[in-house]
XYZ file of C-alpha atoms in Angstrom:
783
model
C 160.663 -13.126 30.312
C 157.168 -13.347 31.855
C 155.172 -16.605 32.132
C 153.449 -19.093 34.466
C 154.651 -22.216 36.187
C 152.279 -24.938 34.915
C 152.671 -27.190 37.967
C 151.723 -24.423 40.337
C 148.749 -23.496 38.167
C 147.612 -27.109 38.314
C 148.000 -26.929 42.083
C 145.807 -23.788 42.107
C 143.121 -25.647 40.156
C 143.297 -28.589 42.537
C 143.019 -26.311 45.557
C 140.059 -24.580 43.919
C 138.273 -27.878 43.276
C 138.955 -29.121 46.786
C 137.801 -25.838 48.302
C 134.631 -25.704 46.220
C 133.746 -29.255 47.251
C 134.531 -28.497 50.897
C 132.428 -25.317 50.887
C 129.447 -27.005 49.170
C 129.624 -30.031 51.488
C 129.695 -27.779 54.544
C 126.805 -25.731 53.095
C 124.760 -28.922 52.554
C 125.407 -29.950 56.136
C 124.316 -26.498 57.297
C 121.049 -26.946 55.388
C 120.486 -30.258 57.192
C 121.223 -28.784 60.618
C 118.927 -26.893 62.977
C 119.316 -24.003 65.440
C 122.760 -22.522 66.302
C 124.603 -25.358 64.544
C 122.962 -24.320 61.294
C 124.319 -20.777 61.585
C 127.801 -21.996 62.597
C 128.124 -24.386 59.676
C 126.768 -21.744 57.287
C 129.449 -19.296 58.481
C 132.096 -21.999 58.032
C 130.860 -22.591 54.488
C 131.106 -18.869 53.638
C 134.626 -18.619 55.114
C 135.646 -21.783 53.259
C 134.302 -20.327 50.021
C 136.254 -17.111 50.549
C 139.435 -18.949 51.485
C 139.058 -21.155 48.420
C 138.850 -18.150 46.117
C 141.703 -16.371 47.950
C 144.021 -19.422 47.988
C 143.317 -20.139 44.325
C 144.103 -16.548 43.408
C 147.267 -16.387 45.541
C 148.601 -19.701 44.207
C 147.965 -18.462 40.670
C 149.991 -15.324 41.511
C 152.777 -17.529 42.900
C 152.710 -19.418 39.574
C 153.316 -16.128 37.734
C 156.966 -15.568 36.714
C 157.416 -11.823 36.156
C 161.122 -12.062 35.350
C 162.023 -9.717 38.228
C 161.938 -9.653 41.986
C 158.356 -9.687 43.419
C 156.514 -9.665 46.755
C 153.118 -9.145 48.436
C 151.930 -6.062 50.308
C 150.514 -7.558 53.556
C 147.616 -5.152 54.227
C 146.109 -5.403 50.751
C 146.659 -9.162 50.743
C 144.702 -9.561 53.987
C 142.076 -7.060 52.795
C 141.487 -9.113 49.627
C 140.655 -12.146 51.791
C 138.215 -10.167 53.936
C 136.567 -8.607 50.882
C 135.903 -11.932 49.188
C 134.522 -13.467 52.392
C 132.250 -10.454 52.902
C 131.061 -10.476 49.282
C 130.263 -14.173 49.337
C 128.481 -13.817 52.695
C 126.392 -10.896 51.471
C 125.474 -12.713 48.286
C 124.458 -15.895 50.085
C 122.500 -13.965 52.730
C 120.559 -12.155 50.020
C 119.388 -15.456 48.482
C 118.172 -17.162 51.667
C 114.485 -18.064 51.355
C 114.164 -16.251 48.014
C 112.811 -17.785 44.809
C 112.710 -14.655 42.667
C 115.307 -14.779 39.874
C 116.052 -11.051 39.929
C 116.850 -11.248 43.644
C 119.132 -14.212 43.047
C 120.869 -12.477 40.123
C 121.560 -9.445 42.345
C 122.984 -11.767 45.013
C 125.225 -13.387 42.406
C 126.441 -9.986 41.285
C 127.325 -9.077 44.894
C 129.152 -12.386 45.245
C 130.952 -11.580 41.981
C 131.927 -8.162 43.345
C 133.558 -9.910 46.290
C 135.533 -12.168 43.966
C 136.397 -9.165 41.731
C 137.599 -7.236 44.771
C 139.689 -10.252 45.772
C 141.246 -10.463 42.346
C 142.132 -6.856 41.720
C 142.949 -5.918 45.323
C 145.050 -9.084 45.390
C 146.814 -8.055 42.177
C 147.282 -4.569 43.616
C 149.066 -6.212 46.563
C 151.504 -7.889 44.107
C 154.640 -5.676 43.999
C 157.630 -5.926 41.595
C 160.891 -4.031 40.972
C 159.522 -2.282 37.937
C 156.706 -0.309 36.401
C 153.063 -1.646 36.429
C 150.579 -0.708 33.684
C 146.916 -1.747 33.195
C 144.659 -2.123 30.173
C 141.579 -0.543 31.763
C 139.214 -1.564 28.961
C 140.157 -5.179 29.460
C 139.758 -4.770 33.228
C 136.263 -3.278 32.810
C 135.250 -6.024 30.392
C 136.475 -8.719 32.733
C 134.560 -7.197 35.663
C 131.284 -6.991 33.709
C 131.633 -10.494 32.306
C 132.488 -11.888 35.728
C 129.520 -10.190 37.424
C 127.140 -11.459 34.722
C 128.409 -15.031 35.026
C 128.186 -14.883 38.835
C 124.608 -13.582 38.672
C 123.576 -16.288 36.231
C 125.250 -18.904 38.401
C 123.223 -17.883 41.455
C 120.019 -17.832 39.381
C 120.733 -21.401 38.174
C 121.476 -22.540 41.740
C 117.917 -21.692 42.824
C 116.054 -23.379 39.937
C 113.861 -26.480 40.366
C 115.431 -28.216 37.398
C 118.411 -30.353 38.344
C 120.068 -29.715 34.948
C 119.941 -25.959 35.530
C 121.259 -26.347 39.070
C 124.202 -28.336 37.741
C 125.179 -25.323 35.593
C 125.567 -23.068 38.648
C 129.107 -24.171 39.653
C 130.586 -23.994 36.109
C 129.143 -20.487 35.685
C 130.675 -19.241 38.961
C 134.013 -20.923 38.188
C 133.853 -19.382 34.736
C 133.469 -15.942 36.317
C 136.640 -16.550 38.360
C 138.558 -17.835 35.310
C 137.494 -14.814 33.257
C 138.682 -12.500 36.004
C 142.052 -14.192 36.324
C 142.798 -14.551 32.628
C 141.603 -11.080 31.697
C 143.198 -9.544 34.791
C 146.574 -11.103 34.117
C 146.335 -10.184 30.450
C 145.491 -6.576 31.304
C 148.613 -6.387 33.542
C 151.899 -5.169 31.966
C 155.187 -5.243 33.959
C 158.363 -3.383 32.923
C 161.594 -3.979 34.845
C 162.986 -0.779 36.378
C 165.905 -1.092 38.825
C 165.025 2.317 40.169
C 161.804 0.922 41.649
C 162.668 -0.997 44.787
C 160.370 -3.481 46.597
C 158.625 -1.956 49.643
C 160.265 -2.872 52.900
C 156.984 -4.359 54.136
C 156.525 -6.620 51.097
C 156.295 -10.289 51.887
C 158.434 -12.515 49.735
C 156.720 -15.371 47.847
C 158.737 -17.861 49.837
C 157.335 -16.341 53.050
C 153.665 -16.234 51.987
C 153.727 -19.718 50.441
C 153.506 -21.501 53.832
C 150.476 -19.336 54.723
C 148.766 -20.253 51.481
C 149.705 -23.895 52.018
C 148.176 -23.806 55.499
C 144.950 -22.417 54.082
C 145.008 -25.046 51.344
C 145.586 -27.858 53.812
C 142.720 -26.498 55.951
C 140.486 -26.617 52.898
C 141.637 -30.183 52.273
C 140.727 -31.094 55.855
C 137.351 -29.409 55.434
C 136.867 -31.351 52.231
C 137.455 -34.607 54.089
C 135.113 -33.466 56.845
C 132.539 -32.521 54.236
C 133.005 -35.871 52.506
C 132.430 -37.690 55.768
C 129.321 -35.621 56.469
C 128.037 -36.137 52.913
C 128.570 -39.879 53.106
C 126.918 -39.951 56.527
C 124.007 -37.875 55.200
C 123.600 -40.167 52.209
C 123.678 -43.225 54.449
C 121.117 -41.600 56.723
C 118.987 -40.719 53.724
C 119.138 -44.320 52.547
C 118.126 -45.474 56.027
C 115.355 -42.871 56.130
C 114.106 -43.964 52.752
C 114.261 -47.610 53.736
C 112.455 -46.876 57.001
C 109.954 -44.771 55.109
C 109.443 -47.593 52.634
C 108.995 -50.097 55.469
C 106.450 -47.843 57.150
C 104.789 -47.055 53.832
C 104.517 -50.755 53.032
C 102.387 -51.152 56.150
C 99.914 -48.629 54.806
C 96.896 -49.823 52.847
C 97.113 -46.736 50.656
C 99.584 -46.514 47.828
C 102.435 -44.106 48.631
C 105.018 -42.581 46.312
C 107.885 -40.290 47.341
C 108.823 -37.924 44.497
C 111.725 -35.558 44.038
C 111.178 -31.975 42.948
C 111.351 -33.045 39.296
C 108.312 -35.295 39.795
C 110.237 -38.576 39.605
C 109.381 -41.368 42.014
C 112.246 -42.210 44.394
C 110.360 -44.563 46.723
C 107.076 -46.472 46.428
C 105.369 -48.887 48.777
C 103.973 -52.335 48.132
C 100.388 -51.065 48.014
C 101.232 -48.806 45.077
C 102.873 -51.742 43.300
C 99.677 -53.772 43.690
C 97.482 -50.822 42.711
C 99.464 -49.903 39.600
C 100.618 -53.372 38.561
C 104.180 -52.013 38.248
C 107.163 -53.461 40.075
C 109.367 -51.471 42.436
C 112.057 -51.271 39.763
C 109.570 -49.926 37.228
C 108.227 -47.334 39.648
C 111.608 -45.955 40.809
C 112.635 -43.197 38.424
C 109.213 -43.186 36.791
C 107.575 -39.790 36.445
C 104.442 -39.294 38.525
C 102.762 -38.075 35.328
C 103.031 -41.671 34.036
C 100.629 -42.768 36.782
C 98.492 -39.610 36.893
C 98.368 -38.151 33.387
C 96.866 -34.708 33.223
C 97.415 -34.004 36.920
C 99.988 -31.280 37.709
C 101.451 -32.241 41.068
C 102.581 -28.692 41.881
C 99.015 -27.422 41.385
C 97.605 -29.927 43.887
C 97.076 -28.177 47.253
C 98.758 -29.852 50.199
C 96.619 -32.194 52.306
C 93.568 -31.700 50.088
C 92.154 -34.834 48.489
C 91.329 -34.798 44.804
C 89.691 -37.366 42.550
C 91.956 -38.651 39.803
C 92.492 -41.664 37.558
C 95.600 -43.828 37.889
C 96.764 -45.564 34.722
C 97.964 -49.053 35.623
C 100.486 -51.298 33.869
C 97.853 -52.465 31.407
C 96.787 -48.946 30.506
C 93.499 -49.266 32.363
C 92.150 -46.378 34.436
C 91.756 -46.953 38.178
C 89.632 -44.386 40.104
C 91.680 -43.031 43.024
C 91.787 -40.134 45.429
C 95.203 -38.495 45.732
C 96.695 -36.499 48.581
C 99.948 -34.535 48.400
C 102.269 -33.663 51.282
C 105.755 -32.080 51.157
C 108.212 -33.543 53.673
C 111.931 -33.247 54.445
C 114.018 -36.374 53.828
C 117.571 -35.603 54.866
C 118.194 -32.020 53.741
C 115.922 -32.276 50.723
C 112.264 -31.425 50.398
C 110.386 -34.230 48.733
C 106.763 -34.818 47.917
C 104.743 -37.748 49.186
C 101.696 -38.654 47.115
C 99.092 -40.958 48.656
C 96.801 -42.996 46.388
C 93.526 -44.292 47.803
C 91.821 -46.945 45.690
C 88.199 -45.908 45.133
C 86.935 -48.985 43.320
C 85.459 -50.693 46.368
C 83.971 -47.425 47.629
C 82.375 -46.742 44.251
C 81.028 -50.301 44.138
C 79.653 -49.885 47.669
C 78.061 -46.565 46.753
C 76.517 -48.167 43.688
C 75.150 -50.969 45.878
C 73.824 -48.425 48.368
C 72.163 -46.463 45.574
C 70.612 -49.693 44.353
C 69.401 -50.548 47.852
C 68.166 -47.011 48.409
C 66.023 -47.045 45.263
C 65.170 -50.736 44.871
C 62.773 -52.985 46.735
C 64.813 -55.815 48.236
C 62.167 -58.523 47.859
C 61.017 -57.966 44.276
C 63.824 -55.978 42.662
C 61.289 -53.352 41.600
C 61.726 -49.645 42.171
C 60.778 -48.610 45.696
C 58.613 -45.741 46.902
C 61.475 -43.206 46.888
C 62.550 -44.086 43.324
C 58.973 -44.070 42.091
C 58.376 -40.670 43.692
C 61.467 -39.202 42.014
C 60.497 -40.535 38.577
C 56.891 -39.447 38.973
C 57.938 -35.932 40.031
C 60.263 -35.698 37.024
C 57.717 -36.872 34.458
C 54.950 -34.793 36.039
C 57.153 -31.686 35.748
C 57.900 -32.519 32.104
C 54.187 -33.054 31.515
C 53.338 -29.579 32.802
C 55.828 -27.961 30.388
C 54.348 -29.654 27.328
C 52.014 -27.912 24.935
C 48.321 -28.544 25.412
C 48.133 -29.981 21.886
C 50.528 -32.825 22.626
C 48.663 -36.078 23.140
C 51.254 -38.089 25.069
C 50.674 -38.095 28.825
C 51.198 -40.126 31.987
C 48.987 -42.108 34.339
C 49.449 -43.676 37.770
C 48.017 -46.995 38.895
C 47.878 -47.838 42.608
C 47.458 -51.547 43.405
C 46.595 -53.515 46.538
C 46.679 -57.318 46.601
C 43.546 -58.976 47.943
C 43.889 -61.856 50.427
C 47.660 -61.426 50.649
C 47.598 -61.228 54.449
C 45.905 -64.613 54.569
C 48.676 -66.141 52.419
C 51.394 -64.500 54.474
C 49.893 -65.589 57.790
C 49.017 -69.156 56.825
C 51.914 -70.113 54.535
C 54.633 -68.005 56.129
C 56.613 -64.916 55.176
C 58.913 -66.884 52.863
C 55.979 -67.954 50.724
C 54.610 -64.436 50.969
C 57.860 -63.042 49.546
C 57.823 -65.652 46.779
C 54.283 -64.594 45.908
C 55.332 -60.941 45.789
C 58.133 -61.799 43.358
C 55.752 -63.677 41.078
C 53.289 -60.767 41.237
C 56.121 -58.392 40.273
C 56.932 -60.579 37.245
C 53.308 -60.525 36.067
C 53.054 -56.786 36.561
C 56.186 -56.199 34.442
C 54.779 -58.364 31.677
C 51.491 -56.433 31.733
C 53.054 -53.043 30.976
C 55.443 -51.586 28.420
C 59.203 -51.764 28.973
C 59.451 -47.986 29.488
C 56.758 -47.968 32.188
C 57.798 -47.982 35.860
C 56.621 -50.705 38.238
C 57.291 -50.155 41.963
C 56.532 -51.783 45.276
C 55.658 -49.375 48.058
C 55.751 -52.009 50.795
C 53.600 -54.857 52.067
C 51.166 -55.774 49.302
C 51.001 -52.272 47.830
C 52.326 -51.649 44.293
C 52.326 -48.681 41.933
C 52.761 -48.308 38.187
C 53.696 -45.206 36.198
C 52.450 -45.399 32.621
C 54.352 -43.229 30.136
C 53.306 -42.147 26.681
C 49.584 -42.418 27.409
C 47.785 -41.334 24.259
C 44.152 -41.724 25.332
C 42.056 -42.537 28.397
C 41.290 -46.059 27.224
C 44.942 -47.092 27.465
C 45.203 -47.028 31.320
C 41.818 -48.790 31.499
C 43.140 -51.579 29.267
C 46.319 -51.913 31.348
C 44.326 -52.013 34.599
C 41.986 -54.676 33.215
C 44.986 -56.685 32.002
C 46.576 -56.476 35.453
C 43.395 -57.576 37.243
C 43.113 -60.565 34.902
C 46.817 -61.466 35.289
C 46.786 -61.415 39.085
C 43.479 -63.258 39.247
C 45.129 -66.346 37.741
C 46.331 -68.785 40.437
C 49.984 -68.815 41.537
C 51.927 -72.030 42.044
C 53.972 -71.752 45.250
C 55.930 -74.772 46.452
C 53.466 -77.141 44.847
C 50.399 -75.274 46.115
C 47.953 -73.237 44.093
C 47.412 -69.864 45.718
C 44.658 -67.470 44.693
C 44.865 -63.752 45.305
C 43.356 -60.784 43.550
C 44.195 -57.150 43.055
C 42.339 -53.861 43.368
C 43.530 -51.041 41.119
C 42.994 -47.309 41.213
C 43.834 -45.297 38.087
C 44.516 -41.571 37.810
C 45.397 -39.579 34.694
C 47.782 -36.634 34.736
C 45.133 -34.475 33.083
C 43.024 -34.826 36.258
C 45.851 -33.602 38.539
C 46.740 -29.949 38.166
C 48.745 -30.016 41.400
C 51.481 -32.330 40.087
C 52.890 -35.637 41.335
C 51.428 -35.584 44.851
C 47.924 -34.898 43.624
C 48.267 -37.607 40.990
C 49.222 -40.154 43.652
C 46.412 -39.003 45.891
C 43.882 -39.331 43.063
C 45.080 -42.876 42.307
C 44.746 -43.714 46.013
C 41.173 -42.426 46.043
C 40.327 -44.550 43.018
C 41.928 -47.572 44.728
C 39.867 -46.926 47.846
C 36.771 -46.886 45.657
C 37.746 -50.180 43.987
C 38.289 -51.884 47.348
C 35.022 -50.510 48.724
C 33.119 -51.954 45.757
C 34.149 -55.540 46.283
C 37.852 -55.731 45.377
C 39.252 -57.646 42.411
C 38.468 -54.761 40.083
C 39.702 -51.337 39.003
C 38.249 -47.863 39.155
C 39.178 -44.662 37.356
C 39.539 -41.502 39.361
C 36.594 -39.114 39.219
C 36.565 -35.561 40.608
C 33.598 -36.526 42.838
C 35.954 -38.860 44.730
C 38.151 -35.954 45.696
C 35.140 -33.937 46.718
C 33.924 -36.776 48.935
C 37.392 -37.139 50.432
C 37.577 -33.405 51.116
C 34.168 -33.562 52.756
C 35.360 -36.517 54.816
C 38.497 -34.603 55.819
C 36.383 -31.654 56.882
C 34.104 -34.000 58.800
C 37.117 -35.541 60.552
C 38.396 -32.078 61.531
C 34.913 -31.157 62.800
C 34.708 -34.457 64.663
C 37.951 -33.747 66.524
C 36.697 -30.282 67.393
C 33.299 -31.586 68.471
C 34.808 -33.733 71.208
C 36.128 -30.676 72.966
C 33.207 -28.420 72.084
C 30.543 -30.649 73.701
C 28.532 -31.105 70.496
C 27.640 -34.743 71.207
C 24.475 -35.749 73.025
C 22.819 -39.003 73.989
C 19.376 -40.186 72.913
C 17.734 -43.165 74.579
C 15.466 -45.693 72.866
C 13.220 -47.600 75.304
C 13.121 -51.414 75.509
C 9.755 -52.698 76.870
C 8.671 -55.957 78.377
C 6.311 -57.642 75.905
C 4.071 -59.085 78.606
C 3.654 -55.942 80.789
C 4.513 -53.133 78.357
C 6.789 -51.597 81.028
C 10.109 -50.027 80.109
C 12.864 -52.300 81.429
C 15.873 -50.757 79.680
C 16.971 -48.036 77.267
C 19.702 -48.169 74.627
C 22.020 -45.135 74.650
C 22.561 -43.813 71.105
C 25.052 -41.017 70.457
C 24.045 -38.081 68.283
C 26.189 -35.256 66.907
C 24.550 -31.839 66.753
C 26.756 -30.068 64.220
C 26.612 -26.235 64.503
C 26.082 -25.906 60.727
C 24.739 -29.260 59.518
C 22.422 -30.031 62.444
C 22.147 -33.648 63.550
C 24.744 -35.800 61.741
C 23.780 -39.425 61.166
C 25.792 -41.924 63.258
C 26.264 -43.908 60.047
C 28.394 -41.006 58.804
C 30.596 -40.291 61.788
C 30.845 -43.579 63.746
C 32.871 -45.413 61.006
C 35.063 -42.309 60.660
C 35.603 -42.202 64.424
C 36.577 -45.885 64.389
C 38.996 -45.392 61.508
C 40.720 -42.370 63.061
C 40.812 -43.734 66.618
C 38.497 -41.010 67.905
C 36.046 -43.745 68.884
C 38.092 -44.337 72.048
C 37.498 -40.933 73.680
C 34.005 -40.763 72.164
C 33.098 -44.234 73.468
C 34.420 -43.369 76.930
C 32.252 -40.221 76.915
C 29.162 -42.193 75.862
C 29.704 -44.803 78.598
C 30.260 -42.208 81.324
C 27.332 -39.979 80.261
C 24.918 -42.898 79.875
C 25.782 -44.228 83.343
C 25.549 -40.758 84.850
C 22.068 -40.159 83.407
C 20.809 -43.672 84.249
C 21.538 -43.069 87.936
C 18.458 -40.755 88.033
C 16.164 -43.329 86.413
C 13.984 -45.776 88.309
C 15.999 -48.666 89.760
C 14.349 -51.316 87.570
C 15.415 -49.648 84.284
C 18.786 -50.629 82.847
C 20.927 -48.725 80.332
C 22.469 -50.433 77.291
C 25.671 -49.089 75.689
C 27.147 -50.285 72.394
C 30.873 -51.178 72.344
C 32.818 -50.586 69.153
C 35.198 -53.353 67.984
C 37.979 -50.762 68.338
C 37.079 -50.267 72.016
C 36.981 -54.002 72.534
C 40.617 -54.285 71.422
C 41.648 -52.137 74.417
C 43.009 -54.445 77.147
C 42.029 -51.867 79.783
C 38.341 -51.978 78.824
C 37.212 -53.979 81.944
C 39.078 -51.548 84.212
C 37.573 -48.592 82.351
C 34.050 -49.961 82.803
C 34.630 -50.629 86.500
C 36.088 -47.138 87.060
C 33.121 -45.551 85.235
C 30.642 -47.400 87.426
C 32.459 -46.297 90.574
C 32.715 -42.686 89.377
C 29.019 -42.395 88.399
C 27.549 -44.513 91.220
C 25.544 -46.728 88.845
C 25.009 -50.321 90.002
C 26.787 -52.812 87.783
C 23.671 -54.934 87.169
C 21.937 -51.900 85.596
C 24.533 -51.656 82.780
C 24.369 -53.806 79.644
C 27.201 -53.773 77.093
C 26.177 -54.637 73.531
C 28.817 -56.328 71.360
C 28.495 -57.165 67.662
C 29.280 -60.632 66.331
C 32.258 -59.362 64.339
C 34.204 -58.806 67.546
C 34.155 -62.557 68.214
C 36.045 -63.456 65.046
C 39.399 -61.781 65.763
C 40.837 -63.906 68.558
C 38.474 -66.272 70.358
C 40.730 -66.869 73.338
C 41.325 -63.170 73.914
C 37.616 -62.438 73.353
C 36.634 -65.045 75.941
C 39.097 -63.560 78.436
C 37.784 -59.997 77.850
C 34.127 -61.030 78.118
C 34.851 -63.018 81.286
C 36.546 -59.984 82.859
C 33.634 -57.739 81.872
C 31.129 -60.241 83.236
C 33.104 -60.332 86.498
C 32.389 -56.615 86.992
C 28.681 -57.510 87.259
C 27.494 -55.948 83.996
C 25.258 -57.729 81.483
C 26.524 -58.734 78.023
C 24.285 -58.729 74.947
C 25.123 -60.045 71.479
C 23.926 -57.285 69.167
C 22.566 -57.797 65.621
C 22.485 -61.572 66.070
C 22.118 -63.511 62.839
C 23.648 -60.942 60.465
C 27.310 -61.905 60.744
C 29.157 -65.153 61.304
C 26.967 -66.441 64.126
C 27.827 -69.792 65.556
C 26.053 -71.766 68.250
C 29.497 -72.364 69.771
C 29.727 -68.601 70.477
C 26.593 -68.728 72.575
C 27.815 -71.852 74.347
C 31.337 -70.574 75.112
C 30.867 -66.855 75.732
C 29.040 -65.465 78.800
C 26.251 -63.560 77.078
C 23.100 -62.777 79.020
C 20.995 -61.520 76.105
C 20.546 -61.952 72.350
C 19.302 -59.034 70.212
C 17.650 -60.174 66.982
C 18.551 -57.852 64.109
C 15.882 -55.687 62.500
C 16.548 -57.235 59.075
C 14.610 -60.360 60.194
C 11.739 -58.266 61.606
C 11.089 -56.059 58.588
C 9.025 -58.663 56.696
C 7.126 -59.995 59.718
C 4.578 -61.439 60.055
C 3.912 -62.179 56.369
C 7.298 -63.656 55.367
C 7.406 -67.291 56.449
C 11.219 -67.593 56.341
C 11.716 -64.494 58.494
C 9.091 -65.733 60.928
C 10.801 -69.132 61.160
C 14.201 -67.546 61.844
C 12.875 -65.228 64.562
C 10.906 -68.075 66.118
C 14.033 -70.308 66.150
C 16.274 -67.656 67.704
C 13.724 -66.930 70.461
C 13.479 -70.627 71.220
C 17.242 -71.071 71.199
C 17.755 -68.127 73.571
C 15.137 -69.524 75.949
C 16.810 -72.911 75.839
C 20.176 -71.354 76.738
C 18.688 -69.272 79.532
C 19.291 -65.986 77.725
C 16.901 -63.071 77.382
C 15.893 -62.102 73.851
C 15.299 -58.641 72.452
C 13.766 -58.025 69.033
C 14.958 -54.817 67.359
C 13.230 -52.749 64.692
C 9.586 -53.440 65.669
C 7.717 -50.686 63.835
C 4.110 -51.966 63.467
C 1.423 -53.376 65.700
C 1.400 -56.597 63.646
C 5.110 -57.089 64.237
C 4.645 -56.382 67.928
C 1.767 -58.887 68.124
C 3.825 -61.586 66.387
C 6.742 -61.112 68.754
C 4.456 -61.134 71.787
C 2.828 -64.338 70.582
C 6.244 -66.004 70.324
C 6.962 -65.094 73.954
C 9.936 -62.802 73.263
C 11.207 -60.989 76.369
C 11.814 -57.424 75.096
C 10.863 -55.280 72.147
C 12.683 -52.225 70.759
C 11.610 -50.103 67.837
C 9.640 -47.146 66.552
C 6.348 -48.859 67.466
C 7.360 -48.316 71.067
C 9.301 -45.064 70.689
C 11.922 -43.320 68.675
C 15.275 -42.552 70.406
C 14.632 -39.596 72.757
C 16.862 -36.980 74.343
C 17.439 -37.488 78.068
C 14.719 -35.119 79.278
C 12.241 -36.398 76.706
C 12.983 -39.976 77.777
C 12.174 -39.087 81.377
C 8.966 -37.489 80.136
C 8.159 -40.695 78.243
C 8.605 -42.692 81.456
C 6.313 -40.243 83.289
C 3.636 -40.580 80.616
C 3.718 -44.377 80.867
C 3.464 -44.234 84.630
C 0.522 -41.802 84.432
C -1.229 -43.991 81.849
C -0.836 -47.029 84.097
C-alpha cells in the first residue's frame, strides 16, 4: 500500500519555508554588502537555495511509503544536490544587472532546470525492491509547466511593481510543487522480491540525519538572516531618521520616494511648502504634489520648473531636482522642491525697476525705446491707406535746475512727480509717457489720425506745465519746451523718429522756450550740415586751416596803433572763409574750443613778438576756456615759450563769464593778473553788467560794445550811455576802448569824449599777419 506520511510532509514544507526565508535574507544582505563580502554572501545564498530545494525534496521522499524496502543511491543523491545548486547559481548569475524580461525568463528557466534535475535525478536515486515505471507524458508536462512557472517567477522578481515582485516566490514554489506532485504521480512501483536493493544504497534511517543536519543548518541560516534583516531594518530606520534630521535643516523641501513613487520621508520645509503634515505626506504619491510630472522621465540632477499643488489645491511655482540614492540596500529617489515664489516676485520687481523710472513711476528710457521700436515696426507694415499713425514728443522742463538747486533735490523730485501727473492727464490712456532722466520726458502718441492731433497735445502740455505748482506751501513756476515728430517724417524707424523729435525740441528751446515746434525736414538738413561742419572742424585743427587776422586799436589823440585784437579765421578748402559766428559756438559746444583757443593764444603771442614793442596783442577768452583751472599756468607757459613780455598781452573776457561763480572768477582773474597780463571786459553793457564787477575784479580796460556806437552821434540815448561809460572808466582808472567805429562822425564823437582807444572799420578791417605789418609800415611812412 503506497502513501505519504503527513507529518513528514509538513516537516518538508516547514524546511522549505525556513530555507526560502534564509536564502532570501542572505541574498538581501549580499545586496547590501560591498566587495568580497558581497560575493561570499551571494554564494552562501545560492548554496542555501540549493540545499533548501534538496532538503525539501529528500524529506518528501522520506515521507513516501512505497510499501516495500527502499534506499538512496549515494552518487545520484549527491549529484542532485550539485545540479540544483549549479542551476540556481547559473540562473541568478544570468539576471544580475539585467532589466530585460526575456533575459530574466531565460534565467528562470535555467533555475527551473536545476530544480527539475534535482527532482528527477533525486527520484532516480530512490531505489526499491521492485519494478519502477514512469508515465513519460506526465513527466514531460511537469517539466514544461515547472520551467514556465520558474521563468515567470524570475520575470516578476525583477519588476518595479511591488505587487508583481510579491508574486515571484509563489510562482517558483508552485514550480517545485508541480514537479513533486506530477513526478510522484508519474512514478509507479511494483513489488518484486527478485529485485534486491543495491549494496551501496543508503537506508532512509541513515540518510535522515544528513537531511536533518542540512535542515538545521538552514534553520541557523534563517536565524542569521533574521538577525541581519532586523539589523538592516533598524539601520534603515536610523538612516531615514538621520536623513530626515539632515533634510529638516535644508531650506528646500525634500521628499524621499520609493520606486513606486510613494513618499517615505519628507522634511519640515516640504510640510511648510505643501501645507500637509508629515503623516499626510508619508505614503502619499509624488503625483499628488506634482500632477502631470512623471518622476521617471525627469533626468537626474537637472532642474525643471513645475507646479506643486498644496493642501488647499493652490498651485505653488517650484523647481524640482531628482536624485537616486541608496538607503540601506534599496535604491530610492530624493526629490528636492525649491520654492520659486520669492524669486518670481524679485524678478517681477527687477523688471519693474528695469523699465520704470523710480522717481515718477513712468516708463524709463529703455521701456520707451522698446515700445517705440515695436510700434514703429508695426507702423511700417501697415498699408499706406491706413490713417492711424504714431508721433513722438520730446520734452524739456524750463527752469527746473533753478528749482532743484534752490529748493533741494527732494522738492525737485516732488515737482517731477507732479509734472508726470499732469503729463498723464494731458494724453490718452493708451499713450506712453516716459522720463528719460533729469528734466527730460518723452511721450509716444498712438492712433494719430491727422497732423493736428500732436499739435493739440503739445499745446495742451505747454499750457498744463505753465500753470504754477504748489510744493510744500510754495508756488513754483516752470515751463516746458516740446519737440514733435510724426512717424510719416521718419522713414528710418524709431531712432530717426526720436532724432527728429530732438531736433524739433532743440528748435523750440532756441526760440525762447515755453513753446512747441513740429519737426521740419530743414531741421535735419541743418543738423547734417552742422555735423559735417563739426567733422571738418576737427579735421581743420590738424590740417592747419586756421589763421589769425589782426584788427588795429589806435590811440584817439595820436592816431598811433597801440594794440591789435587777434581774430581767428577758418579757411575751409571748399567753402572759403567760414564766419566765426558759425564755428566758434560749435567749437565751444563740442569742446574743440580748448585746443583751438590754445592755438590762437600761442600764435598771437608768437606773431606779436615781431611787432614794435609799444604795440600790444589782445586775445579773446571763451567762457569754456575760463572754466579751465589751469588757464593761468597755460598763459604763463605760452608767454615763456614765445618770448612775449607779459605786459604786451591783453586777455578779453565777456561779462557772461562773471555770472557763474564770483569767488572762483575773482580767484582766476587775480591769478591771471599776477602773470602780468592786462584784463579787458569785452562787450561791456550788453550783458548783466554791474558796477560791483568793476570794483571787485582787476580789470585794466573796458571795451564798449558796438551796439551803442552804431547810432552815434545822432541818437541821444546811445551818446549818453557811451559818455557815461567813458567817464566811469576814467573815474576807476581804467582805459576805455570803443568798438565798431565805422564812420568819421563816430570817430569824432569818441575823440571829443576823450576815449582812449578806437577799434573799427573806420580805422581798419581785420588783416592777415603780413597785411597788418604792412598797415603798420604805411602808418609809419605817412607820419
